[in-house]
Short mmCIF file of C-alpha atoms in Angstrom, two decimals:
data_model
loop_
_atom_site.label_atom_id
_atom_site.label_comp_id
_atom_site.label_asym_id
_atom_site.label_seq_id
_atom_site.Cartn_x
_atom_site.Cartn_y
_atom_site.Cartn_z
CA MET A 25 -14.04 3.32 17.67
CA ILE A 26 -10.24 3.28 17.59
CA GLN A 27 -8.51 -0.02 18.36
CA ILE A 28 -4.72 -0.27 18.31
CA GLN A 29 -3.19 -3.67 19.08
CA ASN A 30 0.52 -4.29 19.74
CA LEU A 31 1.62 -1.61 17.27
CA SER A 32 5.35 -1.22 16.66
CA ILE A 33 6.85 1.65 14.66
CA ARG A 34 10.50 2.27 13.84
CA GLN A 35 11.89 5.58 12.56
CA GLY A 36 15.67 5.78 12.49
CA THR A 37 16.87 5.28 16.05
CA PHE A 38 13.40 6.04 17.45
CA ALA A 39 10.83 3.30 18.06
CA LEU A 40 7.48 2.55 19.66
CA PHE A 41 6.93 -1.06 20.70
CA GLY A 42 3.73 -2.93 21.47
CA VAL A 43 1.46 0.13 21.66
CA SER A 44 -2.17 -0.73 22.41
CA LEU A 45 -5.14 1.51 23.13
CA GLU A 46 -8.89 1.53 22.61
CA VAL A 47 -11.28 4.48 22.34
CA PRO A 48 -15.01 3.58 22.39
CA PRO A 49 -17.30 5.00 19.68
CA GLY A 50 -18.16 8.67 20.09
CA ARG A 51 -15.69 9.27 22.92
CA TYR A 52 -13.09 12.01 23.14
CA ALA A 53 -9.63 10.70 24.05
CA VAL A 54 -6.53 12.77 24.76
CA LEU A 55 -3.04 11.35 24.26
CA MET A 56 -0.40 13.10 26.36
CA GLY A 57 3.37 12.82 26.66
CA ARG A 58 6.52 14.86 26.63
CA SER A 59 7.81 16.39 23.38
CA GLY A 60 9.57 13.86 21.18
CA CYS A 61 8.00 10.79 22.81
CA GLY A 62 6.26 9.67 19.61
CA LYS A 63 2.74 11.13 19.85
CA THR A 64 2.82 12.58 16.32
CA THR A 65 4.43 9.41 14.94
CA LEU A 66 1.61 7.32 16.42
CA LEU A 67 -1.06 9.66 15.04
CA GLU A 68 0.52 9.64 11.57
CA THR A 69 0.60 5.85 11.64
CA ILE A 70 -3.08 5.66 12.54
CA ALA A 71 -3.82 8.08 9.68
CA GLY A 72 -1.84 5.90 7.26
CA LEU A 73 1.04 8.31 6.67
CA ARG A 74 3.52 5.83 8.17
CA ALA A 75 3.58 2.04 7.92
CA PRO A 76 3.82 0.05 11.16
CA HIS A 77 6.32 -2.77 11.47
CA ALA A 78 3.91 -4.90 13.48
CA GLY A 79 0.45 -4.78 15.03
CA THR A 80 -3.01 -3.79 13.82
CA ILE A 81 -5.11 -0.64 13.50
CA ALA A 82 -8.93 -0.84 13.41
CA LEU A 83 -11.10 2.23 12.89
CA ALA A 84 -14.89 2.07 13.26
CA GLY A 85 -14.66 -1.72 13.40
CA ARG A 86 -12.63 -2.07 10.20
CA ASP A 87 -9.03 -3.26 9.94
CA VAL A 88 -7.21 -0.46 8.12
CA THR A 89 -3.62 -1.49 8.92
CA ARG A 90 -2.61 -1.91 5.28
CA LEU A 91 -4.97 0.60 3.69
CA ARG A 92 -3.79 3.85 2.11
CA PRO A 93 -4.81 7.07 3.93
CA ALA A 94 -7.70 7.96 1.61
CA ALA A 95 -9.28 4.52 2.15
CA ARG A 96 -9.28 4.82 5.95
CA HIS A 97 -12.08 7.42 6.11
CA VAL A 98 -10.41 9.32 8.93
CA GLY A 99 -10.29 13.05 9.54
CA TYR A 100 -6.80 14.32 10.34
CA VAL A 101 -5.65 17.76 11.48
CA PRO A 102 -1.83 17.89 11.52
CA GLN A 103 0.16 20.35 13.59
CA ASP A 104 -0.42 23.98 12.49
CA GLY A 105 -3.40 22.98 10.33
CA VAL A 106 -1.50 23.12 6.99
CA LEU A 107 -4.19 24.59 4.75
CA PHE A 108 -3.83 24.70 0.97
CA SER A 109 -2.42 28.18 0.38
CA THR A 110 -3.82 28.54 -3.16
CA MET A 111 -7.37 27.66 -2.12
CA THR A 112 -9.97 29.79 -0.40
CA VAL A 113 -11.49 28.77 2.92
CA ARG A 114 -14.52 27.49 0.99
CA GLN A 115 -12.31 25.33 -1.23
CA ASN A 116 -10.23 24.07 1.69
CA ILE A 117 -13.27 22.89 3.65
CA GLY A 118 -14.81 21.25 0.59
CA PHE A 119 -11.59 19.63 -0.64
CA ALA A 120 -12.29 16.06 0.51
CA LEU A 121 -15.80 16.18 -0.95
CA ASP A 122 -14.49 17.47 -4.28
CA VAL A 123 -11.88 14.69 -4.42
CA ARG A 124 -14.60 12.12 -3.72
CA GLY A 125 -16.68 13.54 -6.57
CA ALA A 126 -19.61 14.64 -4.43
CA PRO A 127 -22.33 16.64 -6.22
CA LEU A 128 -21.60 20.37 -6.11
CA VAL A 129 -24.87 21.12 -4.33
CA ASP A 130 -24.02 18.62 -1.58
CA THR A 131 -20.53 20.07 -1.18
CA ALA A 132 -21.90 23.62 -0.98
CA ARG A 133 -24.46 22.57 1.63
CA ARG A 134 -21.89 20.77 3.79
CA VAL A 135 -19.38 23.64 3.56
CA ALA A 136 -22.07 26.13 4.58
CA GLU A 137 -23.12 23.92 7.50
CA LEU A 138 -19.57 23.58 8.82
CA ALA A 139 -18.72 27.23 8.23
CA ASP A 140 -21.74 28.26 10.27
CA TRP A 141 -20.93 25.82 13.09
CA LEU A 142 -17.27 26.91 13.19
CA GLU A 143 -18.15 30.62 12.81
CA VAL A 144 -16.09 31.14 9.65
CA THR A 145 -18.88 31.96 7.18
CA HIS A 146 -17.53 35.49 6.79
CA LEU A 147 -14.14 34.03 5.82
CA LEU A 148 -15.24 31.65 3.07
CA ASP A 149 -13.75 33.64 0.20
CA ARG A 150 -10.46 34.50 1.93
CA TYR A 151 -7.13 32.75 1.41
CA PRO A 152 -5.16 31.23 4.33
CA ARG A 153 -2.55 34.01 4.34
CA PHE A 154 -5.26 36.43 5.48
CA LEU A 155 -6.37 34.27 8.45
CA SER A 156 -5.29 34.32 12.07
CA GLY A 157 -3.91 31.20 13.73
CA GLY A 158 -7.22 30.39 15.38
CA GLU A 159 -9.14 30.90 12.13
CA LYS A 160 -6.75 28.56 10.30
CA ASN A 161 -7.26 25.90 12.96
CA ARG A 162 -11.05 26.15 12.70
CA VAL A 163 -10.87 25.86 8.90
CA ALA A 164 -8.56 22.84 9.20
CA LEU A 165 -11.06 21.24 11.57
CA GLY A 166 -13.87 21.91 9.11
CA ARG A 167 -11.88 20.34 6.28
CA ALA A 168 -11.24 17.24 8.40
CA LEU A 169 -14.94 16.88 9.27
CA ALA A 170 -16.37 17.62 5.83
CA ASN A 171 -16.50 13.97 4.74
CA ARG A 172 -18.24 12.94 7.99
CA PRO A 173 -15.47 10.60 9.15
CA PRO A 174 -16.20 8.26 12.07
CA VAL A 175 -12.72 9.00 13.51
CA LEU A 176 -10.95 12.35 13.95
CA LEU A 177 -7.24 12.72 14.74
CA LEU A 178 -6.02 16.07 16.12
CA ASP A 179 -2.29 16.82 16.49
CA GLU A 180 -1.73 19.71 18.92
CA PRO A 181 -4.73 21.69 17.57
CA LEU A 182 -4.41 24.37 20.27
CA ALA A 183 -0.65 24.89 20.17
CA SER A 184 0.81 28.36 19.53
CA LEU A 185 -2.52 30.13 20.10
CA ASP A 186 -3.11 33.04 22.47
CA ASP A 187 -5.29 32.37 25.51
CA ASP A 188 -8.50 33.90 24.11
CA THR A 189 -8.19 32.04 20.81
CA ARG A 190 -7.38 28.79 22.60
CA ASP A 191 -10.43 29.16 24.85
CA HIS A 192 -12.65 29.75 21.84
CA LEU A 193 -11.36 26.66 20.05
CA VAL A 194 -11.74 24.57 23.21
CA THR A 195 -15.40 25.62 23.20
CA VAL A 196 -15.72 24.44 19.59
CA LEU A 197 -14.11 21.08 20.43
CA ALA A 198 -16.32 20.72 23.51
CA ARG A 199 -19.38 21.12 21.28
CA LEU A 200 -17.94 18.44 18.99
CA ARG A 201 -17.53 16.14 22.00
CA GLU A 202 -21.13 16.73 23.08
CA ARG A 203 -22.45 15.61 19.69
CA ARG A 204 -20.92 12.11 20.10
CA GLU A 205 -20.91 11.71 16.32
CA VAL A 206 -17.18 11.08 15.92
CA THR A 207 -14.47 9.28 17.90
CA VAL A 208 -11.62 11.69 18.65
CA LEU A 209 -7.94 11.15 19.49
CA HIS A 210 -6.40 14.52 20.44
CA VAL A 211 -2.63 14.75 20.95
CA THR A 212 -1.25 17.35 23.34
CA HIS A 213 1.27 17.94 26.11
CA ASN A 214 -1.09 20.39 27.85
CA ARG A 215 -2.86 18.91 30.88
CA SER A 216 -5.54 21.62 30.94
CA GLU A 217 -6.75 20.56 27.49
CA ALA A 218 -7.20 17.03 28.77
CA ASP A 219 -9.03 18.25 31.87
CA ARG A 220 -11.48 20.29 29.79
CA LEU A 221 -12.13 17.90 26.93
CA ALA A 222 -11.25 14.27 27.59
CA ASP A 223 -13.50 11.33 28.38
CA VAL A 224 -10.33 9.27 28.66
CA VAL A 225 -6.65 10.24 28.92
CA PHE A 226 -3.73 8.15 27.69
CA ARG A 227 -0.06 8.86 28.37
CA LEU A 228 2.71 7.81 25.99
CA ASP A 229 5.83 7.08 28.01
CA GLY A 230 8.86 4.92 27.25
CA GLY A 231 7.36 3.76 23.96
CA THR A 232 4.17 2.39 25.54
CA VAL A 233 0.71 3.81 26.21
CA LEU A 234 -0.83 3.93 29.69
CA GLU A 235 -4.48 4.76 30.37
CA THR A 236 -4.54 7.30 33.18
CA SER A 237 -8.27 8.07 33.46
CA GLY A 238 -11.65 7.26 31.98
#
C-alpha cells in the first residue's frame, strides 16, 4: 500500500502543496500530468531522494517519511533506467541483493528467476552499452524487483521506445499487475499506458492530485 498525506515539496520556485493519494495493496496505479507538473519530484520524494517540507509517506503500512532510501524497501526505476555501466546485466539485477549481503546462491537463484521472467537470460553477461532501450528497461525493472519490495515506483518506463518495444514492455508490466504481489505507482503522460495497465488513475494538476478513475 502507498499512503501519501498532505505532502508538500519545495524545489526552487516550484512547489507541490497538500498532495494526498492512496493505492491499495497489490494495485497498479498510474499518475498522469503534463511535463513539468511535478510527477518525477513526487516519485523521488516517495523513494526518499528528496525530503518533503510537510506531510507523511507510508509504504506497506510503515511510516517512512524520515527514512533514508535504502531503509524504505521500495523498488524504483528512474527515467531511462540508469543501469550501472561497469556491471553486467547479471550484476545489475543482483545489485540490491549483493548490497544487502544475501548468500550468493540466493542471489544467483533470484537473478535467474527474474531474467527468465523478463526474457533477458541470453543477456546476463552483456554490459549496458550493448543493450537496446527496451532491454535496458527490462533489466532496470529486474533490478528494482530483485529485493522483493512491496512497493514499485516507475518513472516513464515506456518513454523513448519504439512501438514494438513499448508493446512488449507493456505485456511484461501487465503480467506484473496480474501477480498482485507488489503495489505499483507508474508515472506517465501517455493516456494509452493508463488505459492498458491501471487499476486506478491519478492526475497531478496545479500542485494537487486528483483521482480520475478506479
